[in-house]
C-alpha cells in the first residue's frame, strides 16, 4: 500500500514537467514591447500641485514618518503669506520599497504614485531624487482637491470665509 502511494506521488511532477517542456514560451521583448500593468500599479513617486498651481506639500513630515525604510527627508519653510512648503524634499529610490504608505499618510495628497517603473541605474546617487525631479505640473489623480481651501486655513480665505464654514467662535463670549 505505501509503495503504491509513493509511486503515485512520484510520477505526476515528471508529467507536469514533460507537458510544459513542449509549450511555446511567453516572453515580452521589454525595451520594444512594454508590459501591460494593472491600473493601480504602484511605482514612481511624484509631488503634485493643487488646482491653483501651488505646491501641495506643506512639509508636515507625515510621509517620512510613515515610511518603513526612512527614505524620505524634507525641510519645512514658510512663505510670507503664511503658507508652509518644503524648502527641499528628497526621496532615496535605492531604499524605497514602493509600499505606498507615504501616499496614504499625506493629508494634502501631495505625494502620489504613478505607474512609471523604469527607475534603474548603476549610480546610486542618481537614484536620489530632489524636489525638482519629483514635482510635476499637474494635480495627479485628484484634480479638484486643494488643501488650503478644504481646511479653511486663513491663507486661501479668511477664517469663516470658505463655503459651508461658520465664522470662528470667540471663546470669551462663552464664559459666564
Coordinates of C-alpha atoms in Angstrom, one line a residue:
X1 CA 0.0 0.0 0.0
X2 CA 2.6 2.6 0.9
X3 CA 4.6 1.6 -2.2
X4 CA 1.7 2.3 -4.5
X5 CA 1.1 5.7 -2.8
X6 CA 4.8 6.5 -3.3
X7 CA 4.7 5.6 -7.0
X8 CA 1.5 7.7 -7.5
X9 CA 3.3 10.7 -5.8
X10 CA 6.5 10.1 -7.9
X11 CA 5.2 10.4 -11.5
X12 CA 2.8 13.4 -11.6
X13 CA 5.7 16.0 -11.2
X14 CA 7.5 14.5 -14.1
X15 CA 4.3 14.5 -16.2
X16 CA 3.8 18.2 -15.4
X17 CA 7.4 19.0 -16.4
X18 CA 7.1 16.9 -19.7
X19 CA 3.8 18.6 -20.6
X20 CA 5.3 22.2 -20.1
X21 CA 8.5 21.4 -21.8
X22 CA 6.9 21.4 -25.3
X23 CA 4.8 24.6 -24.8
X24 CA 5.8 27.8 -26.6
X25 CA 7.3 30.3 -24.0
X26 CA 5.7 33.6 -23.5
X27 CA 8.4 36.3 -23.5
X28 CA 7.9 40.1 -23.5
X29 CA 10.7 41.8 -25.5
X30 CA 11.0 44.5 -22.9
X31 CA 12.5 47.7 -24.4
X32 CA 10.5 47.4 -27.6
X33 CA 7.3 45.9 -26.1
X34 CA 6.1 47.4 -22.8
X35 CA 4.3 45.1 -20.4
X36 CA 0.6 45.8 -19.6
X37 CA 0.4 46.9 -16.0
X38 CA -2.6 46.9 -13.7
X39 CA -4.5 50.2 -13.3
X40 CA -3.5 50.6 -9.6
X41 CA 0.2 49.6 -10.1
X42 CA 2.4 51.4 -7.6
X43 CA 5.8 52.6 -8.9
X44 CA 7.5 56.0 -9.1
X45 CA 6.5 58.7 -6.5
X46 CA 5.8 62.3 -7.6
X47 CA 4.9 65.5 -5.9
X48 CA 1.7 67.1 -7.3
X49 CA 0.4 70.7 -7.4
X50 CA -3.0 72.0 -6.4
X51 CA -5.5 73.4 -8.9
X52 CA -4.1 76.9 -8.3
X53 CA -0.6 75.8 -9.4
X54 CA 1.0 75.9 -6.0
X55 CA 2.8 73.0 -4.4
X56 CA 0.6 70.8 -2.3
X57 CA 3.3 69.7 0.1
X58 CA 3.1 71.5 3.4
X59 CA 6.2 69.7 4.9
X60 CA 4.2 68.1 7.7
X61 CA 6.7 65.1 7.8
X62 CA 3.9 62.5 7.9
X63 CA 5.1 60.8 4.8
X64 CA 8.7 60.5 6.2
X65 CA 7.2 59.2 9.5
X66 CA 5.1 56.6 7.8
X67 CA 8.0 55.3 5.6
X68 CA 9.2 52.0 6.9
X69 CA 12.7 52.3 5.4
X70 CA 13.2 56.0 6.1
X71 CA 13.9 57.0 2.5
X72 CA 12.0 60.4 2.6
X73 CA 13.5 63.6 4.0
X74 CA 12.5 67.3 3.8
X75 CA 12.9 70.7 5.4
X76 CA 9.9 72.8 6.2
X77 CA 9.7 76.6 5.4
X78 CA 7.0 79.2 5.5
X79 CA 6.2 81.8 2.8
X80 CA 5.4 85.4 3.5
X81 CA 1.6 84.8 3.3
X82 CA 1.8 82.1 6.0
X83 CA 1.7 79.1 3.7
X84 CA 4.0 76.2 4.6
X85 CA 6.1 74.4 1.9
X86 CA 9.0 72.1 1.6
X87 CA 12.2 74.0 1.2
X88 CA 13.8 70.8 -0.1
X89 CA 12.3 67.4 -0.5
X90 CA 14.3 64.2 -1.2
X91 CA 13.5 60.6 -1.8
X92 CA 16.2 57.9 -2.0
X93 CA 14.8 55.4 -4.5
X94 CA 17.7 52.9 -3.8
X95 CA 16.0 52.4 -0.4
X96 CA 12.3 52.8 -1.4
X97 CA 10.2 49.6 -1.3
X98 CA 7.2 51.3 -3.1
X99 CA 4.8 50.3 -0.4
X100 CA 2.6 53.4 -0.8
X101 CA 2.4 54.2 2.9
X102 CA 3.7 57.7 2.3
X103 CA 0.8 58.4 -0.1
X104 CA -1.8 57.2 2.5
X105 CA -0.2 59.3 5.2
X106 CA -0.2 62.6 3.2
X107 CA -3.1 64.8 4.3
X108 CA -2.7 67.2 1.3
X109 CA -2.5 64.4 -1.4
X110 CA 0.8 65.9 -2.5
X111 CA 2.8 62.7 -2.8
X112 CA 1.2 60.2 -5.3
X113 CA 2.3 57.1 -7.1
X114 CA 2.5 56.7 -10.9
X115 CA 2.9 53.5 -13.0
X116 CA 6.3 54.6 -14.3
X117 CA 8.5 51.7 -13.2
X118 CA 11.7 52.4 -15.2
X119 CA 13.9 53.6 -12.3
X120 CA 17.1 51.6 -12.8
X121 CA 20.6 52.8 -12.9
X122 CA 24.1 51.9 -12.0
X123 CA 25.0 55.0 -10.0
X124 CA 23.1 55.1 -6.6
X125 CA 23.5 58.8 -6.3
X126 CA 21.4 59.4 -9.4
X127 CA 18.5 57.5 -7.8
X128 CA 18.3 60.1 -5.0
X129 CA 15.5 62.4 -6.4
X130 CA 15.3 66.0 -5.3
X131 CA 12.2 68.2 -5.2
X132 CA 12.8 69.5 -8.7
X133 CA 12.9 65.9 -10.1
X134 CA 9.7 64.8 -8.2
X135 CA 7.5 67.9 -8.8
X136 CA 5.1 67.6 -11.7
X137 CA 2.9 70.3 -13.4
X138 CA -0.4 68.6 -12.8
X139 CA -2.8 67.7 -9.9
X140 CA -2.3 64.0 -10.2
X141 CA -5.3 61.8 -9.6
X142 CA -7.2 64.4 -7.5
X143 CA -7.8 67.3 -9.8
X144 CA -10.2 69.4 -7.7
X145 CA -8.6 69.0 -4.2
X146 CA -7.0 72.0 -2.6
X147 CA -5.8 71.5 1.0
X148 CA -5.9 75.2 2.0
X149 CA -9.4 75.7 0.5
X150 CA -10.8 72.5 2.1
X151 CA -9.4 73.0 5.6
X152 CA -10.3 76.7 5.9
X153 CA -6.9 77.8 6.8
X154 CA -6.6 81.6 6.6
X155 CA -4.1 81.6 3.7
X156 CA -6.6 80.8 1.0
X157 CA -9.5 82.8 2.5
X158 CA -10.1 84.5 5.9
X159 CA -11.3 82.1 8.6
X160 CA -15.0 81.5 8.2
X161 CA -15.0 82.8 4.6
X162 CA -15.0 79.4 2.9
X163 CA -18.2 77.8 1.7
X164 CA -20.0 75.7 4.3
X165 CA -17.8 77.2 7.0
X166 CA -19.1 79.1 10.0
X167 CA -17.3 82.1 11.5
X168 CA -14.8 81.4 14.3
X169 CA -16.3 81.5 17.8
X170 CA -14.9 83.9 20.4
X171 CA -14.3 81.8 23.5
X172 CA -14.7 84.8 25.8
X173 CA -18.4 85.0 24.8
X174 CA -18.9 81.5 26.1
X175 CA -17.8 82.4 29.6
X176 CA -20.5 83.1 32.3

